[in-house]
Tab-separated table of C-alpha atoms and ligand atoms in Angstrom:
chain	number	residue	atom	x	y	z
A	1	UNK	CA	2.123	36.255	-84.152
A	2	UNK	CA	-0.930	33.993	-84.448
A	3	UNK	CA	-3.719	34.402	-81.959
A	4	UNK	CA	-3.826	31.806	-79.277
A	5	UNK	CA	-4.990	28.887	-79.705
A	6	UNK	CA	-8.578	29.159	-77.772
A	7	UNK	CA	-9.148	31.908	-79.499
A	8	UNK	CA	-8.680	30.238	-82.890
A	9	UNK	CA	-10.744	27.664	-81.371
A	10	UNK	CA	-13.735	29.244	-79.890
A	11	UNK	CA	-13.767	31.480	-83.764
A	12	UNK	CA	-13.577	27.877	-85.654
A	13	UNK	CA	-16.261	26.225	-83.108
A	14	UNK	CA	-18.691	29.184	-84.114
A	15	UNK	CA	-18.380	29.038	-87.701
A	16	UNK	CA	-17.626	25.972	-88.728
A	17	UNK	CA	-19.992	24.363	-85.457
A	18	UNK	CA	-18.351	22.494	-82.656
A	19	UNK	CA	-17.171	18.950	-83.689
A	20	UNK	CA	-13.686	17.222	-83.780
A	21	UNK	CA	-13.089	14.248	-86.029
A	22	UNK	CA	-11.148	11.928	-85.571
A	23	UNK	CA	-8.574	10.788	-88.050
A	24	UNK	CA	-8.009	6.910	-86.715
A	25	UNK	CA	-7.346	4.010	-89.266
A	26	UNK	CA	-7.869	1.333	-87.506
A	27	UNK	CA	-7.289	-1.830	-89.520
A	28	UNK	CA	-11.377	-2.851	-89.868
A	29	UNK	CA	-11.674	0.510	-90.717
A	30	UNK	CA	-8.935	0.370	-94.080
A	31	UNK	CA	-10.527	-2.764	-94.476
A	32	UNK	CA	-13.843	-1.565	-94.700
A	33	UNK	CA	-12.659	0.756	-97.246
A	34	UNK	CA	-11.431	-1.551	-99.055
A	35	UNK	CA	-7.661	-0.801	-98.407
A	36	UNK	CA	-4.720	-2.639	-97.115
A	37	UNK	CA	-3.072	-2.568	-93.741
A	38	UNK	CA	-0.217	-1.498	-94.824
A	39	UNK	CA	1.145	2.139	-95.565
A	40	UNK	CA	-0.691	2.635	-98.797
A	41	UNK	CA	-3.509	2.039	-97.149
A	42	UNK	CA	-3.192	4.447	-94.705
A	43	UNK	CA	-2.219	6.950	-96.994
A	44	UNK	CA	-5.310	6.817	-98.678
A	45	UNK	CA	-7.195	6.549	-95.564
A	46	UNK	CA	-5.819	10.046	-94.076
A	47	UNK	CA	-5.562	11.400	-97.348
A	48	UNK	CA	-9.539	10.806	-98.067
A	49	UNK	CA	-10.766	12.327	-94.801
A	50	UNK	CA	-8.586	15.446	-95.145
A	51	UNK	CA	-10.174	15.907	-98.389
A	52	UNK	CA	-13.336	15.587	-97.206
A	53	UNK	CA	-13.455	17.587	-94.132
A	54	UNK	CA	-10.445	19.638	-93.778
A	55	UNK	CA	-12.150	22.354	-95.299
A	56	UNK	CA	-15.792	21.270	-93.507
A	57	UNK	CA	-14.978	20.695	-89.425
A	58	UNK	CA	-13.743	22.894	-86.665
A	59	UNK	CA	-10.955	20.656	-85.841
A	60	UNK	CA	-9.431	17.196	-87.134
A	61	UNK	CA	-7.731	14.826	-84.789
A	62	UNK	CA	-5.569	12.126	-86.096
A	63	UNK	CA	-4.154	9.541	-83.242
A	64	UNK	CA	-0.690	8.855	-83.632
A	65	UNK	CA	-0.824	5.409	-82.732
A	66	UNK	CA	-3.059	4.523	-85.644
A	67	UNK	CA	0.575	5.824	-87.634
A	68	UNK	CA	3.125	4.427	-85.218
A	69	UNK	CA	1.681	0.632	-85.576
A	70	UNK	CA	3.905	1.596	-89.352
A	71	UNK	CA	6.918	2.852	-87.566
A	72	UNK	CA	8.615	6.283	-89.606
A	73	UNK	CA	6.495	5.395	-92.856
A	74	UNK	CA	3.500	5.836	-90.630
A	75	UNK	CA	4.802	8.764	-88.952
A	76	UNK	CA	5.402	10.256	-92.559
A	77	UNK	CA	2.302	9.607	-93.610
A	78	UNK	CA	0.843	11.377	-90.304
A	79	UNK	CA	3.223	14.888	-91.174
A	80	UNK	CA	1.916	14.950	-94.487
A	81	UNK	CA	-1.733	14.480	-92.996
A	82	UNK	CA	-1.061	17.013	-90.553
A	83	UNK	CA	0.251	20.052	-92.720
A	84	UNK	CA	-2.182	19.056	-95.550
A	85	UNK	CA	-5.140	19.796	-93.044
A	86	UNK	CA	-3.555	22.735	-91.165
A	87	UNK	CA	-3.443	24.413	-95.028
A	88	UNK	CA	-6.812	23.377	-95.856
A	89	UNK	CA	-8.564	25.205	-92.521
A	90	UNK	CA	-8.611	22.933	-90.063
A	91	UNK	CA	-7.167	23.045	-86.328
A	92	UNK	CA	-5.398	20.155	-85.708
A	93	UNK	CA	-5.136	18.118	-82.672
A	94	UNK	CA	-2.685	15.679	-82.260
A	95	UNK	CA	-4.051	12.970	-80.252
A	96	UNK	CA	-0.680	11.573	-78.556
A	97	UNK	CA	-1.878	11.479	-75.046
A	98	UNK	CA	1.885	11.840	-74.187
A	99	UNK	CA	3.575	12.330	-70.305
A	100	UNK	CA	6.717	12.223	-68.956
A	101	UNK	CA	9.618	13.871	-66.557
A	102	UNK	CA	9.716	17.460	-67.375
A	103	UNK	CA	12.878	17.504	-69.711
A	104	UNK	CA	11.350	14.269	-71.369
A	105	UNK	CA	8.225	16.513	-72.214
A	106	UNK	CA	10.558	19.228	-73.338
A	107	UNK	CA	11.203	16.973	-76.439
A	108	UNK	CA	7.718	15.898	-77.109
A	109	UNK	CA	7.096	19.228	-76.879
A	110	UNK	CA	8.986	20.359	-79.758
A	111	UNK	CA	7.985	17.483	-81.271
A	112	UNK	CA	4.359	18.590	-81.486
A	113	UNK	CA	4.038	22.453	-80.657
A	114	UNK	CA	7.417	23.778	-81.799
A	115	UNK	CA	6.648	25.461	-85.238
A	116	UNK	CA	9.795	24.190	-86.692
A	117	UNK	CA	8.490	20.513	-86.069
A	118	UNK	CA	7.555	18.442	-89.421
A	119	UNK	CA	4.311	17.283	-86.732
A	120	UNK	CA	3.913	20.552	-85.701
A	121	UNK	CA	0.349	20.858	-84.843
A	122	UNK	CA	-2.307	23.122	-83.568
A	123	UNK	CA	-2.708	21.190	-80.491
A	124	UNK	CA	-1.900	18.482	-78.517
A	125	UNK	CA	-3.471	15.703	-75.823
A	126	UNK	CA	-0.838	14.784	-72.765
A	127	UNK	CA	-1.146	12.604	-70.040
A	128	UNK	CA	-1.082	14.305	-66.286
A	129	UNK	CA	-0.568	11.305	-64.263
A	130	UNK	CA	3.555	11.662	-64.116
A	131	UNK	CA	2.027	15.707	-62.048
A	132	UNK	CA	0.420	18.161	-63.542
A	133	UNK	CA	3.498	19.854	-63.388
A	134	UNK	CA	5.900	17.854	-65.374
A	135	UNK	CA	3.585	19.234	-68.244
A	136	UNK	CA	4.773	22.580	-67.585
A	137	UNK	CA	6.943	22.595	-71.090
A	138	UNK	CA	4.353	21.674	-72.919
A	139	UNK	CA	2.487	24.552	-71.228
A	140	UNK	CA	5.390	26.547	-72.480
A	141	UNK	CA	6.044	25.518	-75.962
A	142	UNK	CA	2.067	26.127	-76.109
A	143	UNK	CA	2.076	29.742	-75.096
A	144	UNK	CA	5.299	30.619	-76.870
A	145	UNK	CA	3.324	29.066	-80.501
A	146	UNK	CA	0.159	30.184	-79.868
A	147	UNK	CA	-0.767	26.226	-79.449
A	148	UNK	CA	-2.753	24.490	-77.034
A	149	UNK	CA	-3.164	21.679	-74.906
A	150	UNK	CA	-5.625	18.962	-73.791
A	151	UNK	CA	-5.034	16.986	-70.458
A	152	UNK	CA	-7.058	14.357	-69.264
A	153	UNK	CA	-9.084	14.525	-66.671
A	154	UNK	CA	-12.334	12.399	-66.468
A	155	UNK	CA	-11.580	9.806	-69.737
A	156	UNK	CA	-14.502	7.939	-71.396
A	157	UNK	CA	-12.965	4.284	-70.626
A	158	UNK	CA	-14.053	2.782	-67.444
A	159	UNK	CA	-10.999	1.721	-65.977
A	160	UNK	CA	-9.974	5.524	-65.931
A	161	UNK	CA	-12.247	5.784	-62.600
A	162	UNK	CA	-10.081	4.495	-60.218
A	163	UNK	CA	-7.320	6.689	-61.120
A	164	UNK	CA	-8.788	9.576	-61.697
A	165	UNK	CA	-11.245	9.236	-59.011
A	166	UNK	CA	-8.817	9.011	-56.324
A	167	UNK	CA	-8.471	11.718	-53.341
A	168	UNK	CA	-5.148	13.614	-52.626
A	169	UNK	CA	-4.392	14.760	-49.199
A	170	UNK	CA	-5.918	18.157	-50.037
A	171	UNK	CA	-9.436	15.830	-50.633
A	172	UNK	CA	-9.673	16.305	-54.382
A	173	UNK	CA	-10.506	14.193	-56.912
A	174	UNK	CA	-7.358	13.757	-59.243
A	175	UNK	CA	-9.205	14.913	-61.514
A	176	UNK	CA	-10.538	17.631	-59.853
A	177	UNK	CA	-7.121	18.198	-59.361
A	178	UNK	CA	-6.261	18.729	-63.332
A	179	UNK	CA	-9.328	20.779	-63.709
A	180	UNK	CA	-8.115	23.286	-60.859
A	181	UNK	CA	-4.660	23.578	-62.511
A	182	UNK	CA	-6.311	23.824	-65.942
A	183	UNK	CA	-8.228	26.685	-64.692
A	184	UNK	CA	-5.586	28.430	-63.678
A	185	UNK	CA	-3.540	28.429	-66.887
A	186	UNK	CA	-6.669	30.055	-68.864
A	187	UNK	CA	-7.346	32.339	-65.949
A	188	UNK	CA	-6.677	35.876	-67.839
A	189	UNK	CA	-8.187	34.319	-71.421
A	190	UNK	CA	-10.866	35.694	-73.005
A	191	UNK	CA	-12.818	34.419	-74.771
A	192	UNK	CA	-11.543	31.068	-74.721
A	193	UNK	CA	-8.329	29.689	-73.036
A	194	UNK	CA	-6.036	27.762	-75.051
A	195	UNK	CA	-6.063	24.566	-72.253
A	196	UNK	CA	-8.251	22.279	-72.257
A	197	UNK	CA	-9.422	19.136	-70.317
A	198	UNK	CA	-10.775	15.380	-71.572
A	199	UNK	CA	-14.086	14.532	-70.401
A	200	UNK	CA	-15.330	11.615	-72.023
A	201	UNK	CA	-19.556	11.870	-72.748
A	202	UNK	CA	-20.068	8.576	-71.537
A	203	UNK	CA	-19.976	8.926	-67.696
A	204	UNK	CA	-23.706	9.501	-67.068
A	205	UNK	CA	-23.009	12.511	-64.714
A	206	UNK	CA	-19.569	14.629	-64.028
A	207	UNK	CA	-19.249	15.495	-60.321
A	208	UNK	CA	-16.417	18.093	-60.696
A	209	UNK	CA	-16.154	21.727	-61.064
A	210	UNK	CA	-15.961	22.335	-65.535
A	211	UNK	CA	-15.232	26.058	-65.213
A	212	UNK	CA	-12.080	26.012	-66.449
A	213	UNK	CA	-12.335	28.939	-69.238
A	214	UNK	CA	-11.209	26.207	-71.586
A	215	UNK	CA	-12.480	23.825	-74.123
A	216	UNK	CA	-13.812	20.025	-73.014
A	217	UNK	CA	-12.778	17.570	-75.862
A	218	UNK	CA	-15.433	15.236	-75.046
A	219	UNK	CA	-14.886	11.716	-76.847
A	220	UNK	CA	-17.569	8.721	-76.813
A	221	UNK	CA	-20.252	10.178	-78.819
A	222	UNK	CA	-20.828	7.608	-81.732
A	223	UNK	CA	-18.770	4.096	-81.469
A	224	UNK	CA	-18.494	4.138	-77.214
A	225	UNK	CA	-22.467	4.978	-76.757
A	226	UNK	CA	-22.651	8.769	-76.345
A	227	UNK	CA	-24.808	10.831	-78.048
A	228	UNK	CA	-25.009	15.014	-78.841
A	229	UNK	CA	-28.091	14.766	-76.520
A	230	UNK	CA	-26.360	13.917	-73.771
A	231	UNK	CA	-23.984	16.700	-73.923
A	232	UNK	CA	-26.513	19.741	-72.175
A	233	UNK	CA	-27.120	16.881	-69.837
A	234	UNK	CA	-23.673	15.882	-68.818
A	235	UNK	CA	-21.805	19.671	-69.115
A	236	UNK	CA	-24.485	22.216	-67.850
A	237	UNK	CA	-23.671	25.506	-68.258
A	238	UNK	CA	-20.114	24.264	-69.845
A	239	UNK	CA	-21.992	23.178	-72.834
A	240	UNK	CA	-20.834	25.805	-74.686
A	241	UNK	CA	-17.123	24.979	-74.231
A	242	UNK	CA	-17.801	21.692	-75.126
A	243	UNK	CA	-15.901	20.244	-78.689
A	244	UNK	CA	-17.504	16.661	-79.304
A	245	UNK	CA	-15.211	14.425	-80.757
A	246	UNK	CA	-16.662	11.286	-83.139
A	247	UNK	CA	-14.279	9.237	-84.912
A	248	UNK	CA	-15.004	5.675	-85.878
A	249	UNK	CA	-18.564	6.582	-86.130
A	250	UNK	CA	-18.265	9.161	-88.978
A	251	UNK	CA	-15.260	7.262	-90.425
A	252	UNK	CA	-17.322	4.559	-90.918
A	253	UNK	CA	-19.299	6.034	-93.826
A	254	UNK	CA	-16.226	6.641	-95.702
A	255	UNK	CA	-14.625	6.304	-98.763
A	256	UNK	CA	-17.483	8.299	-99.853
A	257	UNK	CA	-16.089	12.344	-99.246
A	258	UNK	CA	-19.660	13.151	-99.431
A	259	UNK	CA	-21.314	10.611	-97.174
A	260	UNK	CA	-18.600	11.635	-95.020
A	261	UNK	CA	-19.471	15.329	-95.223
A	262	UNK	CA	-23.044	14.483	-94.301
A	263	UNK	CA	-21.995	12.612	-91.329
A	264	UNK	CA	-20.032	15.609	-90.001
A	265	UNK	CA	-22.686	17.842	-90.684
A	266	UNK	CA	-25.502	15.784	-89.089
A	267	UNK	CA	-23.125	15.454	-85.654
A	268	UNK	CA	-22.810	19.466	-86.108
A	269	UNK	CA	-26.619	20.104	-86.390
A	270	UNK	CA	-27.503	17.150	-83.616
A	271	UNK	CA	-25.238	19.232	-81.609
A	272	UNK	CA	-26.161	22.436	-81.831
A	273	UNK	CA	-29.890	21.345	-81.865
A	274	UNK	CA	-29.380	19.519	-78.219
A	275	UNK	CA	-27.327	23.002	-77.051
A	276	UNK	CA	-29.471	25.120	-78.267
B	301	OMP	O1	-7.876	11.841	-76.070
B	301	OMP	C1	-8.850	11.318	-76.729
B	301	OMP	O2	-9.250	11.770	-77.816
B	301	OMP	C2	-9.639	10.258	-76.058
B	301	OMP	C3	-9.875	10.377	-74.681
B	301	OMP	C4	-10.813	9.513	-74.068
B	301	OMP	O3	-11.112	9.624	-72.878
B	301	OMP	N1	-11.429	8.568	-74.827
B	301	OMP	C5	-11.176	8.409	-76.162
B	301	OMP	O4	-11.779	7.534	-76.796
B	301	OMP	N2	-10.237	9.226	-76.769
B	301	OMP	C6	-9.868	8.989	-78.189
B	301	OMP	O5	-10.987	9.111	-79.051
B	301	OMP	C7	-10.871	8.153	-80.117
B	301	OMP	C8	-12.062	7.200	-80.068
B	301	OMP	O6	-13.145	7.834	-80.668
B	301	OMP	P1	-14.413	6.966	-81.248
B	301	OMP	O7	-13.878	6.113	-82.385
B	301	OMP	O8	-15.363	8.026	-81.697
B	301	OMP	O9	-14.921	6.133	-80.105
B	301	OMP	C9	-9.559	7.421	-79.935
B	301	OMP	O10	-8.548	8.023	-80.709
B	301	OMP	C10	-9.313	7.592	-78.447
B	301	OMP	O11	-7.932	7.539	-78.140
C-alpha cells in the first residue's frame, strides 16, 4: 500500500524543496517555443518539461484544459505526460478544478484517483462550490489510493472574492467554511494530511484560520504578481505547509531543459531563503 499522499508530499517538499510547476501550454507559450498549436506541439511541449523537471521538482501540475482545447488527442497526450512524470519522481497534480453532484464526482473520481485510470494521478484540484460534501467521493477514492486532494478556498483571481467571501448562516466565510471541513479530513495525519486547500499568493493578506494539517497550493507567484517573499508574509506560521506553484513564469524560459532547471531551482532557493 503506498503511503498517503501528504506524507509523500511533505517527504518530496523536503528533499526536492517546495515548488509545483505547472505543466500549461498555452498557445503563446508553444509559440514561443517555436511549436505549433496543434497536437504535435503539445506533445513536445509536455514532453520537454517532464524531461526537464520530472526528476528536479517536488510536484508537476499539468492543467487539463491546456489538453482538452485538443479533444481525446489532447487528453492522450496528457496520460502519457502524466505516467511519464509519475515514473520519473514526480507527484503529480492534476489541475482539473472539477465539481459536481456526488455520483457525478464518483466518475471524475475514478477518472483521476482510481489507480486503474489511464489519468490516474497523484492528486487532484476540485471545485467546492456544488457543498463541500458532494466531494465526499473524491475524498474516498483519495483515501482508498493513497491520493490527495486540493479544494479551493481563497483563489488568486479577483472575481473569486465575492464568492468565496460570502457569510453562511453559521457567519463563516465560504471559505472559511472549506478550510474547517479541510481540517477535519487531515485531523488524525501526521505529518502532513493528504487534503489540501488553494490559496492564491496574491491577496495581500488571508483573514482565515490556515491550520488545516494540510498543504496550501498557493498559485500567483511569477505571471499573476506574487513573489516567494510574500509567502512568510501572507501564510504565517503555515509557511511551512505552503507548496508554491509557478507555471507560465518558469515555462517561459523553455525549450531550454537547462534554463528550465535553473528557473525551478532559483523559485526553490527564493523560497526557502524567504521561509527560512
Ligand atoms: O488550481 C490552480 O492551480 C489555480 C488556482 C488559483 O486560484 N489560481 C490559479 O492560477 N490556478 C492555476 O495556476 C495556473 C496559473 O499559474 P501561472 O501561469 O503561474 O500564473 C493555471 O493553471 C491556473 O488554473
Amino acid at each position: 500500500m503506498t503511503a498517503p499522499f501528504g506524507t509523500r508530499l511533505r517527504q518530496a517538499m523536503d528533499t526536492r524543496g517546495p515548488l509545483c510547476v505547472g505543466i500549461d501550454p498555452h498557445a503563446a507559450l508553444l509559440a514561443a517555443w517555436g511549436l505549433g498549436d496543434d497536437v504535435a506541439g503539445l506533445e513536445r511541449f509536455a514532453r520537454t518539461v517532464v524531461e526537464a523537471l520530472a526528476g528536479e521538482v517536488a510536484v508537476l501540475k499539468p492543467q487539463s484544459a491546456f489538453f482538452e482545447r485538443f479533444g481525446s488527442r489532447g487528453i492522450a497526450v496528457l496520460e502519457q505526460a502524466v505516467a511519464e512524470a509519475r515514473s520519473a519522481g514526480a507527484l503529480v497534480l492534476m489541475d482539473a478544478k472539477r465539481g459536481d453532484i456526488g455520483s457525478t464526482m464518483a466518475a471524475y473520481a475514478d477518472a483521476f484517483l482510481a489507480p486503474t485510470s489511464p489519468l490516474f494521478s497523484d492528486a487532484v484540484t476540485v471545485s467546492p462550490y456544488l457543498g463541500f460534501g458532494s466531494l465526499r467521493p473524491a475524498f474516498d477514492a483519495a483515501r482508498a489510493s493513497g491520493a490527495g486532494v486540493f479544494a479551493l478556498a481563497l483563489t488568486s483571481n479577483p472575481e473569486g472574492h465575492e464568492v468565496q467571501h460570502a457569510r453562511g448562516a453559521d457567519g463563516l466565510t465560504v471559505a472559511q467554511s472549506v478550510l474547517r471541513h479541510l481540517a477535519a479530513e487531515n485531523a488524525d495525519a501526521d505529518p502532513l494530511g493528504s487534503f489540501g486547500a488553494v490559496v492564491g499568493a496574491t491577496l495581500g493578506s488571508i483573514d482565515a484560520d490556515l491550520d488545516i494539517n494540510g498543504p496550501l497550493l498557493a498559485p500567483g507567484i511569477g505571471a499573476q504578481g506574487a513573489t516567494p517573499a510574500d509567502i512568510p508574509k501572507l501564510f504565517g506560521p503555515a509557511a511551512d505547509n505552503v507548496l508554491p506553484s509557478v507555471s507560465r513564469d518558469i515555462l517561459k524560459l523553455g525549450p531550454s531543459v537547462g534554463a528550465l532547471r535553473e528557473g525551478a531551482a532559483r523559485f526553490v532557493d527564493e523560497t526557502r531563503t524567504a521561509i527560512g
